PDB file of N, CA and C in Angstrom:
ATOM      1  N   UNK A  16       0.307  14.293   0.093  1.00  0.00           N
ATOM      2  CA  UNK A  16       1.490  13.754  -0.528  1.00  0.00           C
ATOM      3  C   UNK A  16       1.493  12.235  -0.356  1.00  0.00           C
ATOM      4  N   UNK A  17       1.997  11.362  -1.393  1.00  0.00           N
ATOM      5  CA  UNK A  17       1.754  10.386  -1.277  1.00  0.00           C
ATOM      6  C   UNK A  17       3.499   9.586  -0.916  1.00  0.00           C
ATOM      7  N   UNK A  18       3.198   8.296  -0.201  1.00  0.00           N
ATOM      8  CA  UNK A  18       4.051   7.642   0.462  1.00  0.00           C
ATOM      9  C   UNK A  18       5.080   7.433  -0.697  1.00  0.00           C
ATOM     10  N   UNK A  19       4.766   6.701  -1.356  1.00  0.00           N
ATOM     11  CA  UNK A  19       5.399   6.430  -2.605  1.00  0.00           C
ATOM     12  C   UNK A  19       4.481   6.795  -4.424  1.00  0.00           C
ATOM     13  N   UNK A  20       5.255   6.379  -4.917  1.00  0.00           N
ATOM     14  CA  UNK A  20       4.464   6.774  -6.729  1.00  0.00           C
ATOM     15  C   UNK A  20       5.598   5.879  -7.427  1.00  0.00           C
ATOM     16  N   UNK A  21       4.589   4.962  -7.811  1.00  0.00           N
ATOM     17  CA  UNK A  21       4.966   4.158  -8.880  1.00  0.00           C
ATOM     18  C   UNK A  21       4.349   4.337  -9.955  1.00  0.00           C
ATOM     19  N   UNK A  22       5.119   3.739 -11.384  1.00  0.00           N
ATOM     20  CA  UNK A  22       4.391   3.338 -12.809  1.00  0.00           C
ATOM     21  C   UNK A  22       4.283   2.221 -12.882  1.00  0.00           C
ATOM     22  N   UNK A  23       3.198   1.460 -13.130  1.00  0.00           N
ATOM     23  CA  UNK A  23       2.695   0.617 -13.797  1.00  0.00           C
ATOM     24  C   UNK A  23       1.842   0.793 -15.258  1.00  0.00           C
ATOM     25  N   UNK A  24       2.567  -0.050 -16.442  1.00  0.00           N
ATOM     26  CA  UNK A  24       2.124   0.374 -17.555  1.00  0.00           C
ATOM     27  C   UNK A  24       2.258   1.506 -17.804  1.00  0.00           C
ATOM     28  N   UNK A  25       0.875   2.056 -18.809  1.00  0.00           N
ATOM     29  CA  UNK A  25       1.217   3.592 -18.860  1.00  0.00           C
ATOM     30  C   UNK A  25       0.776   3.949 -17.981  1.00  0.00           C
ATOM     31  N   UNK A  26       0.264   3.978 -16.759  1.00  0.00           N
ATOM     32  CA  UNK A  26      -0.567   4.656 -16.189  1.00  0.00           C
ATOM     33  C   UNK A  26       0.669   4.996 -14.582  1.00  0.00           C
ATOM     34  N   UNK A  27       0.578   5.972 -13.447  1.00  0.00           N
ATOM     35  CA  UNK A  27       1.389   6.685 -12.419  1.00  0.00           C
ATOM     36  C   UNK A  27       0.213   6.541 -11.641  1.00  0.00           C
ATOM     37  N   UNK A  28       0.887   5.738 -10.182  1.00  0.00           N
ATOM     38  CA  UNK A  28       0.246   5.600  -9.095  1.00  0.00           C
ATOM     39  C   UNK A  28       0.178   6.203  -8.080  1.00  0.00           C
ATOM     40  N   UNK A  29      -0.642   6.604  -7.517  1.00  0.00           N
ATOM     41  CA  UNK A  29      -0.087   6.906  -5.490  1.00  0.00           C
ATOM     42  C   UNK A  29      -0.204   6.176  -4.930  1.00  0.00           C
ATOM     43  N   UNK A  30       0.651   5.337  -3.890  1.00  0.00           N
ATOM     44  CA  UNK A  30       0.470   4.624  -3.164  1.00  0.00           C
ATOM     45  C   UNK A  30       0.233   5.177  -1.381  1.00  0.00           C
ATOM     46  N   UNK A  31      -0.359   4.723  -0.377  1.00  0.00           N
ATOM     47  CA  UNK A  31      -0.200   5.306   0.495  1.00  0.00           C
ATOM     48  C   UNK A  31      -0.242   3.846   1.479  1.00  0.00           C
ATOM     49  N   UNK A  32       0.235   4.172   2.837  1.00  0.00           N
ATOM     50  CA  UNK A  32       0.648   3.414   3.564  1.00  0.00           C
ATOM     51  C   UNK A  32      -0.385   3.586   4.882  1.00  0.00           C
ATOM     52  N   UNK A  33      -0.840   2.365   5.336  1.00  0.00           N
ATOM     53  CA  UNK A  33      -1.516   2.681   6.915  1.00  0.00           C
ATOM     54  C   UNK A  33      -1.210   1.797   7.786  1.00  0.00           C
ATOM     55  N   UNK A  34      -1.607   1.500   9.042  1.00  0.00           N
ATOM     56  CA  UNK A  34      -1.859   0.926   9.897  1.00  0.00           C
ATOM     57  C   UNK A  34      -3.036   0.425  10.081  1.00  0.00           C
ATOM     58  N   UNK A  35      -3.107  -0.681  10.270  1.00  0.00           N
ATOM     59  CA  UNK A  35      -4.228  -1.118  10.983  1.00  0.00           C
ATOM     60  C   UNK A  35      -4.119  -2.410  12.097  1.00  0.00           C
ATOM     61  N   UNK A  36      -5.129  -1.970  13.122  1.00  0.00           N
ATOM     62  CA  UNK A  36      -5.031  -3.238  14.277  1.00  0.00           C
ATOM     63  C   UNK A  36      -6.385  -3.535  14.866  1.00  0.00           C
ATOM     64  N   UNK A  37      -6.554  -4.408  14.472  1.00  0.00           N
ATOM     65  CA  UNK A  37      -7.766  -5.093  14.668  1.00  0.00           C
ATOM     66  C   UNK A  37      -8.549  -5.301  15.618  1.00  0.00           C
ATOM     67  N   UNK A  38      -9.694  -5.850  16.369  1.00  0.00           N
ATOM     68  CA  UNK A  38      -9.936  -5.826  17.664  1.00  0.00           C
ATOM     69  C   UNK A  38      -9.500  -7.035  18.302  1.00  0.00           C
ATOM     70  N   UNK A  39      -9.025  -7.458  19.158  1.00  0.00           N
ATOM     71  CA  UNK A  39      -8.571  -8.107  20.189  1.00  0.00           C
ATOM     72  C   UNK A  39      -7.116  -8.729  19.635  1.00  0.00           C
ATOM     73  N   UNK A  40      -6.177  -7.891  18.893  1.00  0.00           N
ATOM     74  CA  UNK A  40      -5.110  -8.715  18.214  1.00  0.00           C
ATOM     75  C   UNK A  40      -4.049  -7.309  19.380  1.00  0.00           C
ATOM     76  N   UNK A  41      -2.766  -7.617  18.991  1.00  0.00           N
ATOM     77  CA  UNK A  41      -1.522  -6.962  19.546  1.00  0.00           C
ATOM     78  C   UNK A  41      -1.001  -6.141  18.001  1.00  0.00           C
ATOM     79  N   UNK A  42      -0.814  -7.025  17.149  1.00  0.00           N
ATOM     80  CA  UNK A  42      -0.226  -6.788  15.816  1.00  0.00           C
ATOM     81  C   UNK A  42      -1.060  -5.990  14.958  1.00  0.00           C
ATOM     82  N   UNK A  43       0.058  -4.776  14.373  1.00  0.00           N
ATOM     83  CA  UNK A  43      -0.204  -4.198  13.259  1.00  0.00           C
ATOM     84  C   UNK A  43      -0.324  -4.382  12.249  1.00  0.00           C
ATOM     85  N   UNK A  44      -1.033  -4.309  11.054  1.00  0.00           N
ATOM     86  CA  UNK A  44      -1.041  -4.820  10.028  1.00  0.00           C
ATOM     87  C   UNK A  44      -0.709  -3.260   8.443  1.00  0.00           C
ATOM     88  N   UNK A  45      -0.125  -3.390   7.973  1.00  0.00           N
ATOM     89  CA  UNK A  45       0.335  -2.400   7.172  1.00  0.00           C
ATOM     90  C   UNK A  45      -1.091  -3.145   6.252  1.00  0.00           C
ATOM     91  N   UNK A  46      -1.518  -1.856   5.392  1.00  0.00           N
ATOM     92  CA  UNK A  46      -2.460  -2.045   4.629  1.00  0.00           C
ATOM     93  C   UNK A  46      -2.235  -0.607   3.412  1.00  0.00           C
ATOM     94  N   UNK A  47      -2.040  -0.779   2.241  1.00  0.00           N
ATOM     95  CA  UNK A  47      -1.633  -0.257   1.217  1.00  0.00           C
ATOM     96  C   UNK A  47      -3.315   0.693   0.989  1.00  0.00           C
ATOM     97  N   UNK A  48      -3.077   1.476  -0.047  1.00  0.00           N
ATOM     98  CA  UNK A  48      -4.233   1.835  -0.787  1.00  0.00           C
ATOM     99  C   UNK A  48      -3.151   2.936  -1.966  1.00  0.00           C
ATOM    100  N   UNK A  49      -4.143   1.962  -3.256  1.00  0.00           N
ATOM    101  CA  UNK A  49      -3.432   2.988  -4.664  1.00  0.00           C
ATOM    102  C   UNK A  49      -4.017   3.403  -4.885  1.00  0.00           C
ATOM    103  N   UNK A  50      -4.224   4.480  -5.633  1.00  0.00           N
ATOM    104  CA  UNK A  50      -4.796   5.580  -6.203  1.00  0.00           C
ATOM    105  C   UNK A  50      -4.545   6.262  -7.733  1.00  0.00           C
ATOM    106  N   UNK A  51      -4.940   5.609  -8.929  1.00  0.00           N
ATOM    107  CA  UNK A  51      -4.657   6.159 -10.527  1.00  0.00           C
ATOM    108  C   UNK A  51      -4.243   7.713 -10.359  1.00  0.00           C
ATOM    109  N   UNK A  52      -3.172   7.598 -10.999  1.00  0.00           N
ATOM    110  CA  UNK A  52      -2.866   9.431 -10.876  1.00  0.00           C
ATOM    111  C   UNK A  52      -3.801  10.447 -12.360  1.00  0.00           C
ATOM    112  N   UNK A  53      -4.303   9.094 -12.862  1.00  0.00           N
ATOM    113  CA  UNK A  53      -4.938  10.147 -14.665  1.00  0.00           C
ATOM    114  C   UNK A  53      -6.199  10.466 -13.756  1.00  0.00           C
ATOM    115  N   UNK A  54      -6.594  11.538 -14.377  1.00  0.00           N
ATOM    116  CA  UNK A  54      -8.059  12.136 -14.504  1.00  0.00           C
ATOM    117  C   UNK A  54      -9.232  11.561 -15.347  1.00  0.00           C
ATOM    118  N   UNK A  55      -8.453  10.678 -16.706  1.00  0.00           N
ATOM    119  CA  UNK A  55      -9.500   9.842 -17.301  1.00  0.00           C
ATOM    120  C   UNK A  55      -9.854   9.084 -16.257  1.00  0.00           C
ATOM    121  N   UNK A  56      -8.811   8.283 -15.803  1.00  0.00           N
ATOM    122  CA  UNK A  56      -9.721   6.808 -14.976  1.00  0.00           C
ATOM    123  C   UNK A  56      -9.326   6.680 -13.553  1.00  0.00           C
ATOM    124  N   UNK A  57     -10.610   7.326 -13.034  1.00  0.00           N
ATOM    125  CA  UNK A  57     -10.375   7.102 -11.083  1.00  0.00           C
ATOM    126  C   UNK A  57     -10.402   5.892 -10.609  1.00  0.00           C
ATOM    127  N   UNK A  58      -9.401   5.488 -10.588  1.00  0.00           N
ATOM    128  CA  UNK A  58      -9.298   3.755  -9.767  1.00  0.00           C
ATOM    129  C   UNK A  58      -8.453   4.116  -8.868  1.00  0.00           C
ATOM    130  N   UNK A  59      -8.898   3.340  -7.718  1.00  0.00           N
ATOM    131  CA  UNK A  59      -8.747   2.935  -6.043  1.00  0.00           C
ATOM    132  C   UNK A  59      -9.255   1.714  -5.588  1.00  0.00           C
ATOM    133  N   UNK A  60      -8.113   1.522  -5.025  1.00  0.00           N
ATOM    134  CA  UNK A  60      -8.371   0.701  -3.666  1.00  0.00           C
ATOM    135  C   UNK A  60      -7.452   0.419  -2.462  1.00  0.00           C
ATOM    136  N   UNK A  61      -8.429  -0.430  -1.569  1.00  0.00           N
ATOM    137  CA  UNK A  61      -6.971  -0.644  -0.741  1.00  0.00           C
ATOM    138  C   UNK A  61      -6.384  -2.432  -0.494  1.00  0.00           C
ATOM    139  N   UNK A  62      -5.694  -2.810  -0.259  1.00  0.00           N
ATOM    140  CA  UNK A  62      -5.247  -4.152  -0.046  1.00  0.00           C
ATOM    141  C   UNK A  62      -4.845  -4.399   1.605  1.00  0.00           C
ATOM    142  N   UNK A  63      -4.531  -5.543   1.869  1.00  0.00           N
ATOM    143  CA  UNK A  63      -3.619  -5.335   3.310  1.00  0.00           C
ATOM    144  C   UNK A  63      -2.049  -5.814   2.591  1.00  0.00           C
ATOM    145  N   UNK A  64      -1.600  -5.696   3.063  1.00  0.00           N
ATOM    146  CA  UNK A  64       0.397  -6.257   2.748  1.00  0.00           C
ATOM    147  C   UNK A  64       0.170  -6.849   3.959  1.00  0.00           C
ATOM    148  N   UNK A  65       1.368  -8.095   3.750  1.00  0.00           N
ATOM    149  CA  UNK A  65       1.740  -9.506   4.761  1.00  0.00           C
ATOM    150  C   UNK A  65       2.956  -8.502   5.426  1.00  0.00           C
ATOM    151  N   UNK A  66       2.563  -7.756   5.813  1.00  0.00           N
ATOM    152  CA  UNK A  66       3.432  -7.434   6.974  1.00  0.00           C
ATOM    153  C   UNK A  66       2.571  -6.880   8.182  1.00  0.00           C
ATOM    154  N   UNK A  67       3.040  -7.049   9.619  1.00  0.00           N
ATOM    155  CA  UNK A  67       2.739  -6.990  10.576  1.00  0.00           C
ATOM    156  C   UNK A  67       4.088  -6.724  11.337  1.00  0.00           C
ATOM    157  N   UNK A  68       3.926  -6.364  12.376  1.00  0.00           N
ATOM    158  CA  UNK A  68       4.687  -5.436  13.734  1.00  0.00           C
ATOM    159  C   UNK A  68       3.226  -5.001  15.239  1.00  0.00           C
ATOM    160  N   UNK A  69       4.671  -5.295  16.176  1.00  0.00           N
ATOM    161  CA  UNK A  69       3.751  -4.871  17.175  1.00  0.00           C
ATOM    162  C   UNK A  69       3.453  -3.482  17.474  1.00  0.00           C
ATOM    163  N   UNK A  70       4.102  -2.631  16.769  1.00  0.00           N
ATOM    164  CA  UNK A  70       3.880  -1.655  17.168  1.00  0.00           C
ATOM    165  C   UNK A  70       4.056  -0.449  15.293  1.00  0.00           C
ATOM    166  N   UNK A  71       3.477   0.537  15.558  1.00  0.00           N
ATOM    167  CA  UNK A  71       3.455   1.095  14.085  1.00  0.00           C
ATOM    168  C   UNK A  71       4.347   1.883  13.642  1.00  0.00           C
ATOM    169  N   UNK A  72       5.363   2.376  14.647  1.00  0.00           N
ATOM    170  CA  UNK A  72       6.647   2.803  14.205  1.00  0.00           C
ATOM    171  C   UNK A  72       7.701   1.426  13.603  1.00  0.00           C
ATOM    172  N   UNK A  73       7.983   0.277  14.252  1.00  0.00           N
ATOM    173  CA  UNK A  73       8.309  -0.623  13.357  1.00  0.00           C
ATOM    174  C   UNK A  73       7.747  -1.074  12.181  1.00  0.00           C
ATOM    175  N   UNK A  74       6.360  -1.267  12.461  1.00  0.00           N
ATOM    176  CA  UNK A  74       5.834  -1.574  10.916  1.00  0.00           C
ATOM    177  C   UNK A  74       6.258  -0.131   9.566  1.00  0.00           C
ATOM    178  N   UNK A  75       6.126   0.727  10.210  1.00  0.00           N
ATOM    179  CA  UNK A  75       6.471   2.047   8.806  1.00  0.00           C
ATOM    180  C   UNK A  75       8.115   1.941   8.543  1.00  0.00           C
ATOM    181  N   UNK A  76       8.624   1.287   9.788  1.00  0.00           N
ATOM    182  CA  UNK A  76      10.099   1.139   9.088  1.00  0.00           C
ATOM    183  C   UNK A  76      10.459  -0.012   8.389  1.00  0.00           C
ATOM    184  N   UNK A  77       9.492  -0.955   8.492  1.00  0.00           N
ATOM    185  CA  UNK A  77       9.580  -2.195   7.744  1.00  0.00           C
ATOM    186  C   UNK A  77       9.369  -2.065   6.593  1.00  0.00           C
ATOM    187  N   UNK A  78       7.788  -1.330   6.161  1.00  0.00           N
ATOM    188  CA  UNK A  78       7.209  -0.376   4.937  1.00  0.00           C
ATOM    189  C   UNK A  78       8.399   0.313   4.021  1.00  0.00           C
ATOM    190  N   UNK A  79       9.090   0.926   4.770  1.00  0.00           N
ATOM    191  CA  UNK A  79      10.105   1.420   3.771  1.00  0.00           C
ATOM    192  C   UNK A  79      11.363   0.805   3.365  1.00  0.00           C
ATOM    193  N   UNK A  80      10.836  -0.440   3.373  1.00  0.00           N
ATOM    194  CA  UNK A  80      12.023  -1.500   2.660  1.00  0.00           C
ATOM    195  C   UNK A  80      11.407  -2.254   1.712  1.00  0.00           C
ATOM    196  N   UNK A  81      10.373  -1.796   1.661  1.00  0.00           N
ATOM    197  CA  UNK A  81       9.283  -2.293   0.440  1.00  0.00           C
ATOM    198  C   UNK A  81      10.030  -2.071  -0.955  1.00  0.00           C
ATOM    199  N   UNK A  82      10.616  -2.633  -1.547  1.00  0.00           N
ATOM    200  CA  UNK A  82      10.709  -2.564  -2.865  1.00  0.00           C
ATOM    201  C   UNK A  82       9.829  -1.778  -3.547  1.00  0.00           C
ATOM    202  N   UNK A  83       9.795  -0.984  -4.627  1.00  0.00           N
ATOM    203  CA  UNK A  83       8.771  -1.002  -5.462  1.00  0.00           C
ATOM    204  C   UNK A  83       8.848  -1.570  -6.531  1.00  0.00           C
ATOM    205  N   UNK A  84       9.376  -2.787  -6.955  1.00  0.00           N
ATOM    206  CA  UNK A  84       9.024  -3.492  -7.917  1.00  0.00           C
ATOM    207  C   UNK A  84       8.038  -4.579  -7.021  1.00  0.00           C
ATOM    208  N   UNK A  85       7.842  -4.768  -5.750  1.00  0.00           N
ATOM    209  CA  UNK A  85       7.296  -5.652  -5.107  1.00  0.00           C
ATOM    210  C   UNK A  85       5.411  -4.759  -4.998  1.00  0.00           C
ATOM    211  N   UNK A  86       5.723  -3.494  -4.706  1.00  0.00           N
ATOM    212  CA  UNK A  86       4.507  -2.843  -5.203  1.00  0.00           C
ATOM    213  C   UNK A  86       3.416  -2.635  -6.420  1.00  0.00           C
ATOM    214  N   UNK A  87       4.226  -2.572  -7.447  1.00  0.00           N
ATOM    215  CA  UNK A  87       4.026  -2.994  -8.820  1.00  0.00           C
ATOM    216  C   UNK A  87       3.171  -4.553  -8.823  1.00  0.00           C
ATOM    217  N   UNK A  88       4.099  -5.222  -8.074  1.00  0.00           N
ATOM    218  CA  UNK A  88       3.389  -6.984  -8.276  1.00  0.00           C
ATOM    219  C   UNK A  88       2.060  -6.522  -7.210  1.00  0.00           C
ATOM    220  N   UNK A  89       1.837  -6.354  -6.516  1.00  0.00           N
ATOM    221  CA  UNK A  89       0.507  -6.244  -5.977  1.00  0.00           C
ATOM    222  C   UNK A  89      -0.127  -5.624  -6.505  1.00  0.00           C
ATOM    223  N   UNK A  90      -0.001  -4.562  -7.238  1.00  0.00           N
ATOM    224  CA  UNK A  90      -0.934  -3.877  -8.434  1.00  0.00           C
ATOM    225  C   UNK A  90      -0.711  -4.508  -9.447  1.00  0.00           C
ATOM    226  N   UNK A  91      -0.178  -5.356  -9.516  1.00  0.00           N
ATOM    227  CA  UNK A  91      -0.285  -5.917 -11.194  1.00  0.00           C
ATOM    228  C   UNK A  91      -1.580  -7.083 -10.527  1.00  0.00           C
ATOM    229  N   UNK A  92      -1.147  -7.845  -9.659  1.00  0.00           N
ATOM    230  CA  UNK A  92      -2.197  -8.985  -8.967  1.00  0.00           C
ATOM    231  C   UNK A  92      -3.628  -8.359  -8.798  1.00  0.00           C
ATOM    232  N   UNK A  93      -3.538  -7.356  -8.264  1.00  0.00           N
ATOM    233  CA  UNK A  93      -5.423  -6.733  -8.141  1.00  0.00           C
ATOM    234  C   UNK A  93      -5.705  -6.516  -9.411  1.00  0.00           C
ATOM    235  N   UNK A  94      -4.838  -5.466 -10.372  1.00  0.00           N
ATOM    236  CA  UNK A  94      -5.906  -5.040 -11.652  1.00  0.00           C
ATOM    237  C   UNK A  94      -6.078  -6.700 -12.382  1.00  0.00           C
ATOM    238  N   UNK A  95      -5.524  -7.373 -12.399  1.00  0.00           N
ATOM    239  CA  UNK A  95      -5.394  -9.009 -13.324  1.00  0.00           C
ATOM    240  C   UNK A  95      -7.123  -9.374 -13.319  1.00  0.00           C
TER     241      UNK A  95
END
């Protein structure tokens, strides 16, 4: 199941949400990955998002104040 699902254009997204923390850092880094919902065209990837937290229960509650028109603009910025 996916975190969120947006439209962009014609096409329906999955978005999914992670964590990541790097080696020798404290901070979490939220890092996106979309996923095309058509069967014609498998496109993926993942991005990082400018958000960070020290810990990954704050960062997923930060995550869900994500707009999704602010999601949209980061998928509109990668496919460009």
């Amino acid at each position: 199941m996916s975190w969120r699902v947006i439209a962009h254009g014609d096409q329906v997204w999955h978005v999914d949400a992670v964590a990541e923390r790097r080696a020798n850092t404290s901070a979490w880094q939220l890092v996106l990955s979309f996923r095309a919902a058509s069967n014609s065209r498998r496109l993926s990837f993942w991005t990082p998002y400018p958000l960070e937290a020290t810990s990954k229960s704050s960062l997923f509650i930060q995550a869900e104040r994500i707009p999704d028109a602010a999601l949209s603009q980061v998928l509109a910025e990668r496919l460009a």
